[in-house]
Coordinates of C-alpha atoms in Angstrom, one line a residue:
M15 CA -13.3 25.6 -3.0
K16 CA -11.7 23.0 -0.8
T17 CA -7.9 23.0 -0.8
Y18 CA -5.8 20.0 0.3
R19 CA -2.1 20.4 1.2
L20 CA 0.1 17.6 -0.1
A21 CA 3.8 16.9 0.6
I22 CA 5.3 15.4 -2.6
V23 CA 8.2 13.0 -2.1
P24 CA 9.2 11.5 -5.5
G25 CA 12.1 9.6 -3.8
D26 CA 14.5 7.8 -6.1
G27 CA 14.7 6.1 -9.5
I28 CA 11.4 6.1 -11.3
G29 CA 9.8 8.0 -8.6
H30 CA 10.8 11.2 -10.5
E31 CA 8.7 10.0 -13.5
I32 CA 5.7 8.3 -12.1
I33 CA 4.9 11.0 -9.4
P34 CA 4.8 14.0 -11.9
A35 CA 2.7 11.9 -14.3
A36 CA 0.2 10.9 -11.6
L37 CA 0.0 14.5 -10.3
K38 CA -1.2 15.6 -13.7
V39 CA -4.1 13.1 -13.3
L40 CA -4.9 14.4 -9.8
E41 CA -4.8 18.0 -11.1
A42 CA -7.3 17.0 -13.8
A43 CA -9.6 15.5 -11.2
A44 CA -9.3 18.5 -9.0
K45 CA -10.3 20.8 -11.8
K46 CA -13.3 18.5 -12.8
F47 CA -14.6 18.1 -9.2
D48 CA -13.9 21.7 -8.1
F49 CA -11.2 21.3 -5.4
K50 CA -7.6 22.5 -5.2
L51 CA -4.3 20.7 -4.6
D52 CA -1.6 22.8 -3.0
Y53 CA 1.7 20.8 -2.9
T54 CA 5.3 21.1 -2.0
F55 CA 8.1 18.8 -3.4
Y56 CA 10.8 17.4 -1.1
D57 CA 13.9 15.8 -2.5
W58 CA 14.3 13.1 0.1
G59 CA 15.4 9.5 -0.2
A60 CA 18.5 7.4 -0.9
G61 CA 19.9 10.1 -3.3
R62 CA 19.9 12.6 -0.3
H63 CA 21.4 10.0 1.9
L64 CA 24.4 9.7 -0.5
K65 CA 24.9 13.4 -0.6
E66 CA 24.0 14.4 3.0
G67 CA 24.1 11.3 5.0
A68 CA 20.3 11.2 5.8
F69 CA 17.2 10.3 4.0
M70 CA 15.4 13.3 5.3
P71 CA 16.4 16.3 7.5
E72 CA 16.1 16.1 11.2
D73 CA 12.9 18.1 11.2
G74 CA 11.4 16.1 8.3
L75 CA 8.6 14.6 10.3
D76 CA 7.6 18.0 11.7
T77 CA 7.6 19.3 8.2
L78 CA 5.3 16.5 6.9
K79 CA 2.9 16.8 9.9
A80 CA 1.6 20.2 8.5
F81 CA 0.2 18.5 5.4
D82 CA -3.1 16.7 4.8
A83 CA -1.3 13.8 3.0
V84 CA 2.1 12.6 1.6
F85 CA 2.3 11.4 -2.0
F86 CA 5.4 9.2 -2.2
G87 CA 7.1 7.5 -5.2
A88 CA 9.7 4.9 -4.1
V89 CA 13.0 4.9 -2.2
G90 CA 16.3 3.0 -2.7
L91 CA 19.4 3.0 -4.9
T92 CA 21.9 0.3 -5.6
E93 CA 24.6 2.2 -4.1
V94 CA 22.8 2.4 -0.7
D95 CA 22.5 -0.5 1.8
D96 CA 19.0 -1.9 1.2
T97 CA 18.3 -2.2 5.0
L98 CA 18.3 1.5 5.3
P99 CA 15.4 2.9 3.2
A100 CA 12.7 1.2 5.4
K101 CA 14.4 2.0 8.6
L102 CA 15.3 5.6 7.9
Y103 CA 12.4 6.7 5.8
T104 CA 9.4 4.4 5.2
F105 CA 9.0 2.8 8.6
K106 CA 10.0 6.0 10.2
V107 CA 7.0 7.9 8.6
R108 CA 4.5 5.0 9.1
T109 CA 5.3 4.7 12.8
A110 CA 5.6 8.3 13.7
F111 CA 2.3 9.1 12.1
Q112 CA 0.5 6.0 13.3
Q113 CA -0.3 4.8 9.9
Y114 CA -1.3 1.5 11.2
V115 CA -3.4 0.4 8.2
N116 CA -1.7 -0.6 5.0
F117 CA -4.4 -0.6 2.4
R118 CA -3.6 -2.5 -0.8
P119 CA -6.3 -3.3 -3.3
V120 CA -6.1 -6.1 -5.9
K121 CA -8.3 -5.7 -8.9
L122 CA -8.0 -7.1 -12.4
F123 CA -8.8 -4.2 -14.7
K124 CA -11.1 -5.0 -17.6
G125 CA -9.0 -4.9 -20.7
L126 CA -6.2 -6.8 -19.1
E127 CA -5.6 -10.6 -18.9
S128 CA -4.4 -12.0 -15.6
P129 CA -1.5 -14.5 -15.7
L130 CA -4.0 -16.8 -14.1
R131 CA -5.8 -18.9 -16.7
N132 CA -9.5 -18.4 -16.9
K133 CA -9.7 -15.8 -14.1
T134 CA -11.5 -12.5 -14.9
S135 CA -12.2 -9.2 -13.3
K136 CA -15.1 -11.0 -11.5
E137 CA -12.8 -13.3 -9.7
I138 CA -9.9 -10.9 -8.9
D139 CA -11.3 -8.0 -6.7
F140 CA -10.2 -7.9 -3.1
V141 CA -8.2 -5.7 -0.6
V142 CA -5.3 -6.7 1.5
I143 CA -5.3 -4.9 4.9
R144 CA -1.9 -5.3 6.4
E145 CA -1.1 -4.2 9.9
N146 CA 1.5 -1.6 9.4
N147 CA 3.2 -0.6 12.7
E148 CA 3.8 -3.9 14.6
G149 CA 4.3 -7.6 13.9
E150 CA 7.4 -8.8 12.3
F151 CA 8.8 -5.5 11.0
V152 CA 9.3 -3.6 14.3
Q153 CA 13.1 -4.3 13.9
S154 CA 13.5 -5.3 17.5
G155 CA 16.5 -7.6 17.6
A156 CA 20.3 -7.8 17.7
F157 CA 23.5 -9.6 16.5
F158 CA 25.4 -11.6 19.1
R159 CA 29.0 -12.3 18.3
P160 CA 28.2 -12.6 14.5
E161 CA 31.8 -13.5 13.5
S162 CA 32.1 -16.3 15.9
P163 CA 31.1 -20.0 15.4
E164 CA 28.4 -19.4 18.0
G165 CA 27.2 -16.3 16.4
L166 CA 23.5 -15.6 16.2
A167 CA 20.9 -13.0 15.4
T168 CA 17.4 -12.3 16.6
D169 CA 14.3 -10.5 15.4
T170 CA 11.4 -10.3 17.8
S171 CA 7.8 -9.8 16.5
I172 CA 5.6 -7.6 18.6
F173 CA 1.8 -7.9 18.7
T174 CA -0.3 -5.7 21.0
R175 CA -4.0 -5.9 21.8
K176 CA -4.4 -2.2 20.8
G177 CA -2.4 -2.8 17.5
I178 CA -4.5 -5.8 16.5
E179 CA -7.9 -4.4 17.6
R180 CA -7.5 -1.1 15.7
V181 CA -6.6 -2.7 12.4
A182 CA -9.2 -5.3 12.8
H183 CA -11.9 -2.7 13.3
F184 CA -10.8 -1.0 10.1
A185 CA -11.0 -4.3 8.2
F186 CA -14.4 -5.2 9.4
K187 CA -15.8 -1.8 8.7
L188 CA -14.3 -2.0 5.2
A189 CA -15.9 -5.4 4.6
Q190 CA -19.3 -4.0 5.7
K191 CA -19.0 -1.6 2.6
R192 CA -18.0 -4.5 0.3
R193 CA -19.0 -8.1 0.3
K194 CA -19.1 -8.6 4.1
K195 CA -16.3 -11.1 4.4
V196 CA -13.0 -10.9 6.3
T197 CA -10.2 -13.6 5.8
N198 CA -7.7 -13.6 8.7
V199 CA -4.5 -14.8 7.1
T200 CA -2.3 -16.2 9.9
K201 CA 0.1 -19.0 10.9
S202 CA -1.0 -19.7 14.4
N203 CA -0.5 -23.4 14.2
T204 CA 3.2 -22.9 14.3
L205 CA 3.6 -19.4 15.8
I206 CA 1.6 -20.5 18.8
H207 CA 2.0 -17.4 21.0
S208 CA 2.1 -14.3 18.8
L209 CA -0.3 -15.4 16.1
K210 CA -2.5 -17.3 18.5
Y211 CA -3.0 -14.0 20.3
W212 CA -3.5 -12.2 16.9
D213 CA -6.3 -14.8 16.1
S214 CA -8.0 -14.5 19.4
V215 CA -8.2 -10.7 19.4
I216 CA -9.5 -10.6 15.8
S217 CA -12.2 -13.1 16.8
E218 CA -13.2 -10.9 19.7
V219 CA -13.5 -7.9 17.4
G220 CA -15.4 -10.0 14.8
E221 CA -18.2 -10.6 17.3
Q222 CA -18.9 -6.9 17.1
Y223 CA -19.7 -7.3 13.4
P224 CA -22.3 -10.0 13.1
D225 CA -23.1 -9.1 9.5
V226 CA -19.5 -9.8 8.4
K227 CA -18.3 -13.4 7.9
L228 CA -14.9 -14.1 9.4
E229 CA -12.8 -17.0 8.3
K230 CA -9.2 -18.1 9.2
M231 CA -6.8 -19.2 6.6
Y232 CA -3.1 -20.1 7.0
I233 CA -0.6 -18.1 4.9
D234 CA 0.6 -21.1 3.0
N235 CA -3.0 -22.0 2.0
A236 CA -3.8 -18.4 1.2
S237 CA -0.8 -18.2 -1.1
A238 CA -2.1 -21.2 -3.0
N239 CA -5.6 -19.8 -3.2
F240 CA -4.4 -16.4 -4.5
I241 CA -3.4 -18.5 -7.6
L242 CA -6.2 -21.1 -7.6
H243 CA -9.2 -19.3 -6.2
P244 CA -8.7 -15.5 -5.8
E245 CA -12.5 -15.3 -5.9
Y246 CA -12.5 -16.6 -2.2
F247 CA -11.3 -13.2 -1.0
D248 CA -12.9 -9.9 -0.2
V249 CA -11.1 -8.2 2.7
I250 CA -7.8 -9.9 3.8
L251 CA -6.6 -9.0 7.3
T252 CA -3.0 -10.0 8.0
T253 CA 0.3 -9.2 9.6
N254 CA 3.0 -6.8 8.5
L255 CA 5.2 -9.5 6.9
F256 CA 2.5 -11.6 5.4
G257 CA 0.7 -8.6 4.0
D258 CA 3.9 -7.4 2.4
I259 CA 4.3 -10.7 0.6
L260 CA 0.7 -11.3 -0.3
S261 CA 0.2 -7.8 -1.7
D262 CA 3.0 -8.3 -4.2
L263 CA 1.6 -11.6 -5.1
G264 CA -1.7 -9.7 -5.7
G265 CA 0.2 -7.4 -8.1
G266 CA 1.5 -10.5 -9.9
I267 CA -2.0 -11.8 -10.5
M268 CA -3.1 -8.4 -11.7
G269 CA -0.4 -8.7 -14.3
S270 CA 2.4 -6.5 -13.0
L271 CA 3.7 -5.0 -9.8
G272 CA 3.5 -1.7 -11.7
L273 CA -0.3 -1.8 -11.3
G274 CA -0.5 -1.9 -7.5
G275 CA -1.4 1.1 -5.5
S276 CA -1.5 1.5 -1.7
G277 CA -2.1 3.8 1.2
N278 CA -0.4 3.9 4.6
I279 CA -3.4 5.2 6.5
N280 CA -4.0 6.9 9.9
P281 CA -7.8 6.4 9.9
E282 CA -8.4 9.0 12.6
K283 CA -6.6 11.6 10.5
E284 CA -4.7 12.8 13.6
Y285 CA -1.6 12.6 11.3
P286 CA -1.2 12.7 7.6
S287 CA -1.4 9.4 5.7
M288 CA 1.1 8.5 3.0
F289 CA 0.2 7.0 -0.4
E290 CA 2.6 5.1 -2.7
P291 CA 2.8 2.4 -5.4
I292 CA 3.7 -1.0 -4.1
H293 CA 6.8 -1.4 -6.4
G294 CA 10.3 -0.2 -5.8
S295 CA 12.4 2.5 -7.4
A296 CA 13.6 0.4 -10.3
P297 CA 16.9 2.2 -10.9
D298 CA 17.5 -0.1 -13.9
I299 CA 14.8 1.7 -16.0
A300 CA 14.9 5.1 -14.4
G301 CA 15.1 8.0 -16.8
K302 CA 13.8 6.0 -19.7
G303 CA 10.2 7.2 -19.4
I304 CA 8.8 3.6 -19.6
A305 CA 7.8 3.0 -16.0
N306 CA 4.2 2.0 -15.5
P307 CA 2.4 4.8 -13.7
V308 CA -0.9 2.9 -12.9
G309 CA 0.1 2.0 -9.3
T310 CA 1.0 5.6 -8.6
I311 CA -2.2 7.0 -10.2
W312 CA -4.2 4.5 -8.3
S313 CA -2.4 5.5 -5.1
G314 CA -3.4 9.1 -5.9
A315 CA -7.0 7.9 -6.1
I316 CA -6.8 6.2 -2.7
L317 CA -5.4 9.5 -1.4
L318 CA -8.3 11.5 -2.7
E319 CA -10.8 8.9 -1.3
H320 CA -9.1 9.3 2.1
L321 CA -9.5 13.0 2.0
G322 CA -13.2 12.6 1.2
E323 CA -13.1 13.2 -2.6
T324 CA -14.7 9.8 -3.3
A325 CA -16.3 10.6 -6.6
A326 CA -13.0 11.9 -8.0
A327 CA -11.3 8.8 -6.8
G328 CA -13.8 6.5 -8.3
Q329 CA -13.6 8.2 -11.7
I330 CA -9.9 8.0 -11.7
V331 CA -10.0 4.2 -11.3
D332 CA -12.7 4.0 -14.0
A333 CA -10.6 6.0 -16.3
I334 CA -7.6 3.7 -15.8
E335 CA -9.8 0.8 -16.8
T336 CA -11.2 2.7 -19.8
V337 CA -7.6 3.2 -21.1
F338 CA -7.0 -0.6 -20.8
Q339 CA -10.2 -1.3 -22.5
Q340 CA -9.1 0.8 -25.4
G341 CA -6.1 -1.6 -25.8
V342 CA -3.5 0.7 -24.4
K343 CA -0.9 -1.1 -22.3
T344 CA 2.4 0.0 -20.8
I345 CA 5.7 -1.7 -21.7
D346 CA 5.7 -4.1 -18.7
L347 CA 2.3 -5.3 -19.8
G348 CA 3.5 -6.0 -23.3
G349 CA 2.4 -2.8 -24.9
T350 CA 4.1 0.3 -26.1
A351 CA 2.7 3.2 -24.0
R352 CA 5.2 5.2 -22.1
T353 CA 4.7 6.7 -18.7
E354 CA 3.4 10.1 -20.0
D355 CA 1.4 8.5 -22.7
F356 CA -0.7 6.4 -20.3
A357 CA -1.3 9.3 -17.8
A358 CA -2.4 11.4 -20.8
G359 CA -4.9 8.7 -21.8
V360 CA -6.3 8.5 -18.2
I361 CA -6.8 12.3 -18.2
K362 CA -8.6 12.1 -21.6
A363 CA -10.8 9.4 -20.3
L364 CA -11.5 11.3 -17.1
N365 CA -12.6 14.4 -19.0
A366 CA -14.6 12.5 -21.6

């Protein structure tokens, strides 16, 4: 029996509700498909920062390195400066472990209605591939005399050939398994150096995949088409900042940010990858048992797919859809199902 070692980091807020619920689904899948999950919990996040002055211990990365994957909830509390969670936990892990692909699927589950009028599951089914280690989020910048009348601040985006090529190859290979279309979402008509370079390197990589159609779309037009024509998209390839925004918009057209799953992936598996829902820690509803667990369960399915358990992953996603088709909805979707209720429904559908 294959055994996979998982580091479990619930984080803060609703992370302590959605992660345990999703783990029950993963355990049910493991039992059905004859593999084992061996996991260890780590109480890291903003709560630890308040108590001990750090989001994770000094040897935290070395600890995580020993695992096959990291299953993460959410990080952040209202009492903690909101510039710190990304810097001291999320970006730290993504960069150290070369998780250069942020994989965020957008899919309207059958049984749900999109906020978009007349759009169905046939029109809303694509993946946002976001470059995850470079671009606008490298946090290279400074304040200069900020209190003076002449004060200024800078943030410098960084795009390297290596960084662009490797995420582009991932996107094109993914498109080969889907509907063979990559949309490069850019803004090179105004960012005439960084994103012009981004475009040119992606075009070079695209020539190596003649069976995949490559088109370019500016971020403003892409944002409009998410609403007007989501059926245009198959695999979206975009930068760190644009991908962050578009994937939340994708959650919106699915019906709730609570539905979105994601993976921070090191495709070569030289380091563990980290899987998390796209939403935040939602401290305002923490402890009430009403958080939507779907994004976390879906993230767990993406985790299993990354580890090679593709059949189990596919059946988890199908089970989520089955529950929705039965008319069960979480509170954020206008239903009454609580966190544990929905997870139990998914397990029942998985075992049916």
